[in-house]
Tab-separated table of C-alpha atoms and ligand atoms in Angstrom:
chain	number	residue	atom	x	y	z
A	1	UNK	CA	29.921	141.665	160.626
A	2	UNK	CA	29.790	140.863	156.857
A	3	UNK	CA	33.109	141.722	155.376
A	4	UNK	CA	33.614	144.590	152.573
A	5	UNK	CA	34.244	143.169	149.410
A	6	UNK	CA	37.823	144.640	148.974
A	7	UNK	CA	38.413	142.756	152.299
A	8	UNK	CA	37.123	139.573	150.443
A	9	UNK	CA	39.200	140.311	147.257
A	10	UNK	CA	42.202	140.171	149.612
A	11	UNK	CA	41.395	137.067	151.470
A	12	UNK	CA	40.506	135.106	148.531
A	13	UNK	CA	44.088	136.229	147.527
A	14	UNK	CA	46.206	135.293	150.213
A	15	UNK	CA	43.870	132.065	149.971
A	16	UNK	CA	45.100	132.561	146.650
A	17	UNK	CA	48.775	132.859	147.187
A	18	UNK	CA	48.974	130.399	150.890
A	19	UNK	CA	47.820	127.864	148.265
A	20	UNK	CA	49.991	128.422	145.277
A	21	UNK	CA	53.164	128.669	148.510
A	22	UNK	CA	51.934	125.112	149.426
A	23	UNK	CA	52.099	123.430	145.897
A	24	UNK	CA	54.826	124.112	143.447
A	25	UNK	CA	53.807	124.696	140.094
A	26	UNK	CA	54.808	121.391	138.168
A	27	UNK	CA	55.504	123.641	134.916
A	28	UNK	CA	58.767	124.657	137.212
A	29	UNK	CA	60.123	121.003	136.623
A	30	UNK	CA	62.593	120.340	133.901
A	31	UNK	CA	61.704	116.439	133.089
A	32	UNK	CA	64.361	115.478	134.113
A	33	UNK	CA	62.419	116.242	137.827
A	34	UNK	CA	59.250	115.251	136.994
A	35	UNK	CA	61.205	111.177	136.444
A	36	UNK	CA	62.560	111.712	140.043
A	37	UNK	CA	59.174	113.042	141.072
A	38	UNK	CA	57.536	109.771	140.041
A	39	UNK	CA	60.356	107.194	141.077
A	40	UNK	CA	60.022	108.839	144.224
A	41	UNK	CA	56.264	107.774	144.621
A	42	UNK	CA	56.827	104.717	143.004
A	43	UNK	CA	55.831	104.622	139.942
A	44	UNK	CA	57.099	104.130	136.702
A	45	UNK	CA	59.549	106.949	134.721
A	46	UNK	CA	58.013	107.055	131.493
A	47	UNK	CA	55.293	108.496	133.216
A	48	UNK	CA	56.788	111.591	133.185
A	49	UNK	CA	57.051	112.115	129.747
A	50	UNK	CA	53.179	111.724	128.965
A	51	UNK	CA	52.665	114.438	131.998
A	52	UNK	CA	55.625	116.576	130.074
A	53	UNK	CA	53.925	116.050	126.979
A	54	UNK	CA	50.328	117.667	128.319
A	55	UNK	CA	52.023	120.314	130.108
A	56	UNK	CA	53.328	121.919	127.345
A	57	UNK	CA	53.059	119.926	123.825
A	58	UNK	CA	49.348	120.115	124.581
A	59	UNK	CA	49.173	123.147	127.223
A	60	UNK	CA	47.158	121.349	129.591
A	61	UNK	CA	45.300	123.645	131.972
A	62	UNK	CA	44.333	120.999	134.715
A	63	UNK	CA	45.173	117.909	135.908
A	64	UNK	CA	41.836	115.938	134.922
A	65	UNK	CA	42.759	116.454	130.661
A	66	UNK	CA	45.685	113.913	130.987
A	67	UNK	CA	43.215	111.255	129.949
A	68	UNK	CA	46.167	108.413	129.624
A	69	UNK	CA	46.831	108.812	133.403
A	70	UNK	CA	45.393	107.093	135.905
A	71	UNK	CA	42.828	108.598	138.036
A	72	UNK	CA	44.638	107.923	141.097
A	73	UNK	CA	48.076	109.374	139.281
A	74	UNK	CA	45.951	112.400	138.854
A	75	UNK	CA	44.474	113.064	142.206
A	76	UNK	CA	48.110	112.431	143.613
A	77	UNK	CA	49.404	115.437	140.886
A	78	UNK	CA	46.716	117.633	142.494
A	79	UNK	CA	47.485	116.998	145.673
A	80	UNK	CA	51.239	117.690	145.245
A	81	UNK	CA	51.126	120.046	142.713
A	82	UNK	CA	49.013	122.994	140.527
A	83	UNK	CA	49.213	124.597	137.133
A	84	UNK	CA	49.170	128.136	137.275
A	85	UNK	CA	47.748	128.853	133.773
A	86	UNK	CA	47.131	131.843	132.304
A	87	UNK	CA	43.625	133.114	131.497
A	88	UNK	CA	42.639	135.699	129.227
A	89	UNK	CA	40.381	137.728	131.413
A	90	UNK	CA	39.362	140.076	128.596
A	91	UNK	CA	39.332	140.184	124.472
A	92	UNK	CA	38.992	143.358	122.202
A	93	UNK	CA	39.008	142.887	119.029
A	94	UNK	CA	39.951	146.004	116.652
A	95	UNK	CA	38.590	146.691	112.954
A	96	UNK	CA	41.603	146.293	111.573
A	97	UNK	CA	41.250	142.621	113.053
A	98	UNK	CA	43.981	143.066	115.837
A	99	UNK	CA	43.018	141.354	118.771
A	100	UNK	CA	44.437	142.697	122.498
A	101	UNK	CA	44.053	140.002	125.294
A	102	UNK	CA	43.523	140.877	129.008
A	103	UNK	CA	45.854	138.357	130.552
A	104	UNK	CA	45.443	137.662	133.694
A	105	UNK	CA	48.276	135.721	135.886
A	106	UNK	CA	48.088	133.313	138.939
A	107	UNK	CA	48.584	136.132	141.234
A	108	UNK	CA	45.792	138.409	140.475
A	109	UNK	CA	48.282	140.734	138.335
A	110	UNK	CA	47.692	141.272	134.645
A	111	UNK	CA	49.485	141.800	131.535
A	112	UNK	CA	48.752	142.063	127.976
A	113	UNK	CA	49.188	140.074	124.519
A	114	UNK	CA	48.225	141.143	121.356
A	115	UNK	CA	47.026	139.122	117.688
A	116	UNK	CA	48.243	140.454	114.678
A	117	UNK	CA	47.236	139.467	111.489
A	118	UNK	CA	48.345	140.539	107.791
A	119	UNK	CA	47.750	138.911	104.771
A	120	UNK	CA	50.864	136.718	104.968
A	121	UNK	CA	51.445	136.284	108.794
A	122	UNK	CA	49.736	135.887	112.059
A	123	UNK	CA	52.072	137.725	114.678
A	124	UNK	CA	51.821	136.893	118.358
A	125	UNK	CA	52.997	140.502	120.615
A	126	UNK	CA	54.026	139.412	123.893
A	127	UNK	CA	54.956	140.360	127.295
A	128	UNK	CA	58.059	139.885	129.551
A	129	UNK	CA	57.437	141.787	132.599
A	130	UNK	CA	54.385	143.320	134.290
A	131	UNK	CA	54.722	146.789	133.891
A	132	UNK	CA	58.476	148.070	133.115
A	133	UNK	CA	61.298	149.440	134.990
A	134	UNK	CA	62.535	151.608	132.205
A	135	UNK	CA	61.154	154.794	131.685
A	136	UNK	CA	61.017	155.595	127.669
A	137	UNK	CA	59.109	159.274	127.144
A	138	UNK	CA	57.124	158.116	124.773
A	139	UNK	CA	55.525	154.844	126.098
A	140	UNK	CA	52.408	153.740	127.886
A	141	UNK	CA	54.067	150.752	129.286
A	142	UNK	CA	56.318	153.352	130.699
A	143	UNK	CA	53.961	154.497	133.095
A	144	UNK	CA	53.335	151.509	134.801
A	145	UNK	CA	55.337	150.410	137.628
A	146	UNK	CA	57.528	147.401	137.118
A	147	UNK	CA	55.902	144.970	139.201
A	148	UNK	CA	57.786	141.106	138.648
A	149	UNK	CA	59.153	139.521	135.774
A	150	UNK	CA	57.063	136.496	134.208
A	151	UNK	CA	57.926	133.265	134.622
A	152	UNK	CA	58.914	131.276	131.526
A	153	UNK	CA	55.171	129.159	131.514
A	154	UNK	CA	53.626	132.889	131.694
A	155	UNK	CA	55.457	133.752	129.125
A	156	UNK	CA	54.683	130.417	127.166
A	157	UNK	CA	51.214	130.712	127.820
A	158	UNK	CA	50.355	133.893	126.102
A	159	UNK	CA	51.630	132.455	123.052
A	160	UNK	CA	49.492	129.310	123.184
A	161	UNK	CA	46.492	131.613	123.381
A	162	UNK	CA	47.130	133.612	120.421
A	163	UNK	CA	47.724	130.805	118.665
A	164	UNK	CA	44.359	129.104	119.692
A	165	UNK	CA	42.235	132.407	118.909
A	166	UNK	CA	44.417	132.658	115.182
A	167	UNK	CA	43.169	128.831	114.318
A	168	UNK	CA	39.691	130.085	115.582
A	169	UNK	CA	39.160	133.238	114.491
A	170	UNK	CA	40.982	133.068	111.385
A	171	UNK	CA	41.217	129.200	110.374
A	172	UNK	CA	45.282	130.489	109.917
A	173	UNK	CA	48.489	129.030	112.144
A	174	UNK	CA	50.523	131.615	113.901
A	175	UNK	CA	53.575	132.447	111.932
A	176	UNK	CA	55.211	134.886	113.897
A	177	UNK	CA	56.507	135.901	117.578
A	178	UNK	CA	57.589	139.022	118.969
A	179	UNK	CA	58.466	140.516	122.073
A	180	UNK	CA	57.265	143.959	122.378
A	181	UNK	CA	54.759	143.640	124.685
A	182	UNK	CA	55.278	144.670	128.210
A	183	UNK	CA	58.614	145.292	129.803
A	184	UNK	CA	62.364	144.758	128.689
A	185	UNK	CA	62.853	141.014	127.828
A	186	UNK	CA	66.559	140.985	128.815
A	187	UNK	CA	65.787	142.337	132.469
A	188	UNK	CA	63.927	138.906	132.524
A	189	UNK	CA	66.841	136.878	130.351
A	190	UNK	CA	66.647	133.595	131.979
A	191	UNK	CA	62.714	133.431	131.634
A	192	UNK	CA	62.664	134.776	128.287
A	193	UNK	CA	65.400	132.233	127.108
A	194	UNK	CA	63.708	129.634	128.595
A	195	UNK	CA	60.418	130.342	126.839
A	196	UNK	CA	61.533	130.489	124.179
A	197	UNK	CA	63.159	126.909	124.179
A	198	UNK	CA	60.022	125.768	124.917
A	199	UNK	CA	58.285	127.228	122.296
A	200	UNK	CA	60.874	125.984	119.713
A	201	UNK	CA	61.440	122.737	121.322
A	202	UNK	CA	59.686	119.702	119.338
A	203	UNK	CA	58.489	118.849	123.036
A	204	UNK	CA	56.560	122.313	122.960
A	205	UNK	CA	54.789	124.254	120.021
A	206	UNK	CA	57.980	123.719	117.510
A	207	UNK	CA	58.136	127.404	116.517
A	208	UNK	CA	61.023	128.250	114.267
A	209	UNK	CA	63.108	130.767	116.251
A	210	UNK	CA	63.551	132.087	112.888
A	211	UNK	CA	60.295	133.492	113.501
A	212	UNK	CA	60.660	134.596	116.690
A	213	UNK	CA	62.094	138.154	117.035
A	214	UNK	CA	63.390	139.914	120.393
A	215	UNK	CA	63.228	143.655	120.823
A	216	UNK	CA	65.237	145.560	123.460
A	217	UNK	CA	65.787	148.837	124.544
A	218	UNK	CA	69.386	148.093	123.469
A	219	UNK	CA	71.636	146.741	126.928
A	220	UNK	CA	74.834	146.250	125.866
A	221	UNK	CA	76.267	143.215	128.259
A	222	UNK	CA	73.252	141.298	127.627
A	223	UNK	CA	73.589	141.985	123.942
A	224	UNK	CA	76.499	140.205	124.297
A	225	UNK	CA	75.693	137.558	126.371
A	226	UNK	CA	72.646	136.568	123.603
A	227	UNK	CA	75.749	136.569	121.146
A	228	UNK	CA	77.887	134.193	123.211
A	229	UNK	CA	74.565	132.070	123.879
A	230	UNK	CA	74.850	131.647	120.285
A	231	UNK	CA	70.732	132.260	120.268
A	232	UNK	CA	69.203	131.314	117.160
A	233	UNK	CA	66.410	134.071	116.998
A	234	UNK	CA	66.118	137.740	115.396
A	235	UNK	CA	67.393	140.670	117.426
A	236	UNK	CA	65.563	144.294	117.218
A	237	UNK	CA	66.883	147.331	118.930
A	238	UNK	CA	64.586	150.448	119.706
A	239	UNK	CA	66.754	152.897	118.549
A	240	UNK	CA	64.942	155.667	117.577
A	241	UNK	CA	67.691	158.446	117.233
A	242	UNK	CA	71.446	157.656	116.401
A	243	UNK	CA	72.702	160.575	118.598
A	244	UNK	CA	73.258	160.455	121.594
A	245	UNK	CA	71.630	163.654	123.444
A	246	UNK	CA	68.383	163.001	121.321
A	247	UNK	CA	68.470	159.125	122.413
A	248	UNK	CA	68.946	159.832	126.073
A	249	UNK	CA	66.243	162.655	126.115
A	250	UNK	CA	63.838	160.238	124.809
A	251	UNK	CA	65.186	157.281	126.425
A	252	UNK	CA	67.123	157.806	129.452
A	253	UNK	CA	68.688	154.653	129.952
A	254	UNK	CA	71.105	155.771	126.901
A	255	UNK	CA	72.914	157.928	129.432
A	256	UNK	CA	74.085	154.759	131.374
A	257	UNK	CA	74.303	152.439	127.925
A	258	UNK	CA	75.495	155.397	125.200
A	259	UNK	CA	75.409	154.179	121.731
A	260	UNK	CA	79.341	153.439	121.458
A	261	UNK	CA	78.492	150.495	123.610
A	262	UNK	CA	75.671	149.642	122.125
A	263	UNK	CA	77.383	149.129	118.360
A	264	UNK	CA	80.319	147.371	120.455
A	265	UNK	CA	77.837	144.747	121.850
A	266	UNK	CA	76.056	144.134	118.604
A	267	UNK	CA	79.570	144.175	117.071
A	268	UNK	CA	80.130	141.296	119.171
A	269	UNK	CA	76.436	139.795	118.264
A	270	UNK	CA	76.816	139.859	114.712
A	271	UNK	CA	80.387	138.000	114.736
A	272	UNK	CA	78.831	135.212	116.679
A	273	UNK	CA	75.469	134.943	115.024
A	274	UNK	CA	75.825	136.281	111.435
A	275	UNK	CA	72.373	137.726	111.566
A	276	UNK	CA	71.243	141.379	110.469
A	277	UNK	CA	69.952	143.273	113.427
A	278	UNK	CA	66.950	145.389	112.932
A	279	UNK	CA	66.761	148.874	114.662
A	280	UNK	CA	62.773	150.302	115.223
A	281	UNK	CA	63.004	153.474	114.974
A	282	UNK	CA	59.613	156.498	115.589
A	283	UNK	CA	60.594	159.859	113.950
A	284	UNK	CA	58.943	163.059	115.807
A	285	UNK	CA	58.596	166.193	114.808
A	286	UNK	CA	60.902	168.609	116.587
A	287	UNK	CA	62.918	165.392	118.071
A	288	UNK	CA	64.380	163.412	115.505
A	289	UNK	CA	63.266	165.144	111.948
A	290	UNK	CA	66.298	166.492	110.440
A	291	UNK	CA	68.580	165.311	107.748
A	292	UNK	CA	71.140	165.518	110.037
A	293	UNK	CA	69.013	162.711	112.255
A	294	UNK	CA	68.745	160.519	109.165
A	295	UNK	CA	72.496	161.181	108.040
A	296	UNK	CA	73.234	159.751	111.233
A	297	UNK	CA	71.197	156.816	111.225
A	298	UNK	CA	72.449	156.025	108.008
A	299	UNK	CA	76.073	156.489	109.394
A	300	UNK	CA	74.839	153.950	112.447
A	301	UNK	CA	73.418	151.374	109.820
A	302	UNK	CA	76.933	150.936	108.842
A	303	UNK	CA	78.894	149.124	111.348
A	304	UNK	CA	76.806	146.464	111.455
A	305	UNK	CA	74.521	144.923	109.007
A	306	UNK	CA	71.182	146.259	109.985
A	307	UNK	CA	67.845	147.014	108.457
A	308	UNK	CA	65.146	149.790	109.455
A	309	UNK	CA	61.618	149.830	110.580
A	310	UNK	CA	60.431	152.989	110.444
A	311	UNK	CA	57.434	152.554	112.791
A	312	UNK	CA	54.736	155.086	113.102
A	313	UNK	CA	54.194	156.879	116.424
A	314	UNK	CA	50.905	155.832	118.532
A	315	UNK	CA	50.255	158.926	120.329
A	316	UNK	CA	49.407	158.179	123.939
A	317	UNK	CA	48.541	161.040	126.195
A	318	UNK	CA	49.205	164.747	126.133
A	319	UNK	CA	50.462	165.393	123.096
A	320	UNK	CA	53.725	165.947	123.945
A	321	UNK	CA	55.237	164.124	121.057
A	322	UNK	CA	54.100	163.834	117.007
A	323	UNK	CA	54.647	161.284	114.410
A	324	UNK	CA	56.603	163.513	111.522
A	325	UNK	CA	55.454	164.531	108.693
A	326	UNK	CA	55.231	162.015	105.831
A	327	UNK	CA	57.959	164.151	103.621
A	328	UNK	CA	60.255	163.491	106.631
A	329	UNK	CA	59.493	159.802	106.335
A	330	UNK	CA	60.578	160.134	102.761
A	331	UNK	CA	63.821	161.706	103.443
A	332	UNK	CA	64.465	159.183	105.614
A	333	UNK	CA	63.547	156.327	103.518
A	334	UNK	CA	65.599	158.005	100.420
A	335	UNK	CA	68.670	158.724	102.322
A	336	UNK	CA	68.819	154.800	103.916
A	337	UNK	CA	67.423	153.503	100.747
A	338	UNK	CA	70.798	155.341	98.927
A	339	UNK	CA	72.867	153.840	101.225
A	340	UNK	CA	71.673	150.070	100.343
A	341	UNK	CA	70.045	150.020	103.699
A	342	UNK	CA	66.876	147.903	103.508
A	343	UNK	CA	63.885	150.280	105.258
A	344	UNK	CA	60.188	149.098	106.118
A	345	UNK	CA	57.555	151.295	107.093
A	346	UNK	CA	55.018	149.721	109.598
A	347	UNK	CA	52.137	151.280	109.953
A	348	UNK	CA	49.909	150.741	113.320
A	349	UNK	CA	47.558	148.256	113.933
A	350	UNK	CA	45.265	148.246	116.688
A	351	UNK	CA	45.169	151.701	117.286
A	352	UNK	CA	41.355	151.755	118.266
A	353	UNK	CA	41.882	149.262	121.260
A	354	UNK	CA	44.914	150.428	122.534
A	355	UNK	CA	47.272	147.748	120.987
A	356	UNK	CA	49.506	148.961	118.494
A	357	UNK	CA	53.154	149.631	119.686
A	358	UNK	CA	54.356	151.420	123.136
A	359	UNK	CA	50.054	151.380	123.843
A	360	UNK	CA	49.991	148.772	126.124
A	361	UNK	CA	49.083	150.194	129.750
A	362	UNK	CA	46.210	147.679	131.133
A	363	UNK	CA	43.633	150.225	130.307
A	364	UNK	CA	40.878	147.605	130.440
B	401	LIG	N1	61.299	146.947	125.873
B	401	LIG	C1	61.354	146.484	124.537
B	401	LIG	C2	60.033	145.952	123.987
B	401	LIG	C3	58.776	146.745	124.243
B	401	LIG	S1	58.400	148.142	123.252
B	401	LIG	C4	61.906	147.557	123.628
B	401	LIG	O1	62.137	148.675	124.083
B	401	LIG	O2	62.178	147.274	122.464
B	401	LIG	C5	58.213	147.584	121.609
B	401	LIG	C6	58.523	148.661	120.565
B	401	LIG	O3	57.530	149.708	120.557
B	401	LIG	C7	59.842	149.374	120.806
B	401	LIG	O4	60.523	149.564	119.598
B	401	LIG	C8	59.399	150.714	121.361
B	401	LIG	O5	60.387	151.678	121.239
B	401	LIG	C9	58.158	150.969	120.539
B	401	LIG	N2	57.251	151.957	121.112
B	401	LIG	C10	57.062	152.267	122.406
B	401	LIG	N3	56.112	153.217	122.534
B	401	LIG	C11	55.691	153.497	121.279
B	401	LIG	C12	54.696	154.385	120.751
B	401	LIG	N4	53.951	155.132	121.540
B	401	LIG	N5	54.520	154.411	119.411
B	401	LIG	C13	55.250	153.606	118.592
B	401	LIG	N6	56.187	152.756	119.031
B	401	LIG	C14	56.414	152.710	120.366
């Protein structure tokens, strides 16, 4: 009997997974393991710092690249270990010059990353989770099921792809990192955190975390815990209405995490880190598009140094909510702009593929 090719799909993924069970991913190693790992085969410690170096200095996606190890030091890596890399399983590339990646993980599931490039920066948009667990009205991610969190070298990975297609496709380094891909980085704070040491580690890419900015739904106790972490990186919070009935009809986590403990936490943030915090905010019509709406954001800008992205809405489905008119926009932008509160207004990119904001739903 010749086997149906779902049935094949699944063997060739427990294959797959009975494999990945067998070996541990080396990228799981601090270095620190990788020395005992070689002592305890009997060989020399300083080995482990050339394998470090490949795995993520140079992102080495197989053992055979690590051309200053023996070949007999490599066959014994493969037999003891893998290195579940990422692969970009698809590209698009938008007019505006956005690029949305496909990513595909060790297990078979998928996530995306998106390229976005301005005259003065190359920004990297990447995920956190596959899928998400919170369920914001107005977002395609929304819609998916949470399905894991992604492992710190997942996470990693995505980056070290963006930055290979922005020296390719646009002879430019990547400047810029944010997370607002897929999924709710501080459900996944461990993995997050340690991505991102990676990525600003000399012994990884060497990123500034200056330019590395976090965006969250807004959970108060890990708010906090970032601020007693002391993290060195930009905070954003999706705020989108500074009252709470509108925020929780939009966003229904508010009801748990209302916005008195959300201004506590960052209270707490902005004593131990000094920095601004930036709220994103979408204004719809019929939600959010009074001056009343404004007044209060304005009124929320206060407690703690913040400043305002106004970002437009990227309409995903039925219709069921509008970006607001642009004379809204300007009330808003007058009324924060009177209070001294510093307001951008970002205007989509990617909006033909499917990869500006709150778009990203594995549609391809
Ligand atoms: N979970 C994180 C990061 C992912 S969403 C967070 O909530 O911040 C990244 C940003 O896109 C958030 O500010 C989110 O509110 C916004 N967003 C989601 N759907 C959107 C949409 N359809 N149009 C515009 N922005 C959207």
């Amino acid at each position: 009997m010749i086997p149906s090719l779902e049935a094949l799909k699944c063997i060739i993924y427990l294959c797959r997974m009975i494999e990945t069970v067998a070996r541990k991913d080396i990228r799981q190693l601090s270095l620190e393991q990788i020395v005992e790992y070689f002592v305890s085969i009997g060989d020399k410690p300083f080995r482990a710092k050339q394998v470090y170096e490949w795995l993520w200095k140079k992102s080495a996606k197989d053992f055979d690249q690590m051309t200053n190890i023996s070949l007999a030091t490599r066959k014994r890596l493969k037999e003891d270990f893998v290195i579940n890399h990422i692969a970009v399983d698809h590209m698009q590339r938008s007019s505006d010059g956005t690029i949305k990646n496909a990513v595909k993980l060790f297990d078979g599931l998928t996530v995306e990353s998106v390229l976005i490039p301005t005259d003065s920066r190359i920004t990297a948009c990447i995920s956190s989770q596959v899928g998400c667990s919170l369920d914001c009205h107005f977002c395609a991610t929304a819609r998916l099921k949470r399905m894991r969190n992604l492992n710190p070298d997942e996470i990693y990975d995505q980056v070290v792809a963006i930055k290979e297609q922005s020296e390719t496709f646009f002879e430019r380094p990547l400047t810029n990192i944010v997370f607002m891909g897929m999924g709710e980085p501080l459900l996944n704070y461990n993995n997050v955190i340690e991505a991102i040491d990676k990525i600003t580690s000399p012994r990884g890419l060497g990123i500034s975390p200056k330019r590395i900015t976090l965006s969250t739904v807004g959970i108060p106790k890990m708010i906090k815990k970032m601020g007693d972490d002391e993290v060195k990186f930009n905070l954003a919070v999706s705020l989108h209405s500074a009252i709470d009935s509108i925020r929780s009809s939009v966003m229904p986590m508010n009801l748990k995490n209302p916005l008195e403990d959300l201004l506590d936490a960052l209270r707490c943030w902005h004593s131990k880190t000094k920095r601004k915090v930036t709220y994103e905010y979408v204004v719809w019509k019929g939600v959010n598009d009074r001056e009343e709406d404004a007044r209060a954001l304005v009124r929320f800008c206060k407690v703690v140094p913040a400043k305002v992205n106004l970002i437009e809405y990227n309409p995903i489905d039925d219709g069921a909510y509008q970006q607001a008119s642009e004379e809204v926009m300007e009330m808003y932008t007058r009324l924060l702009e009177k209070a001294d509160i510093v307001v951008n207004i970002r205007r989509s990119r990617g909006k033909d593929i499917d990869a500006a904001c709150g778009q990203l739903a594995n549609k391809s």
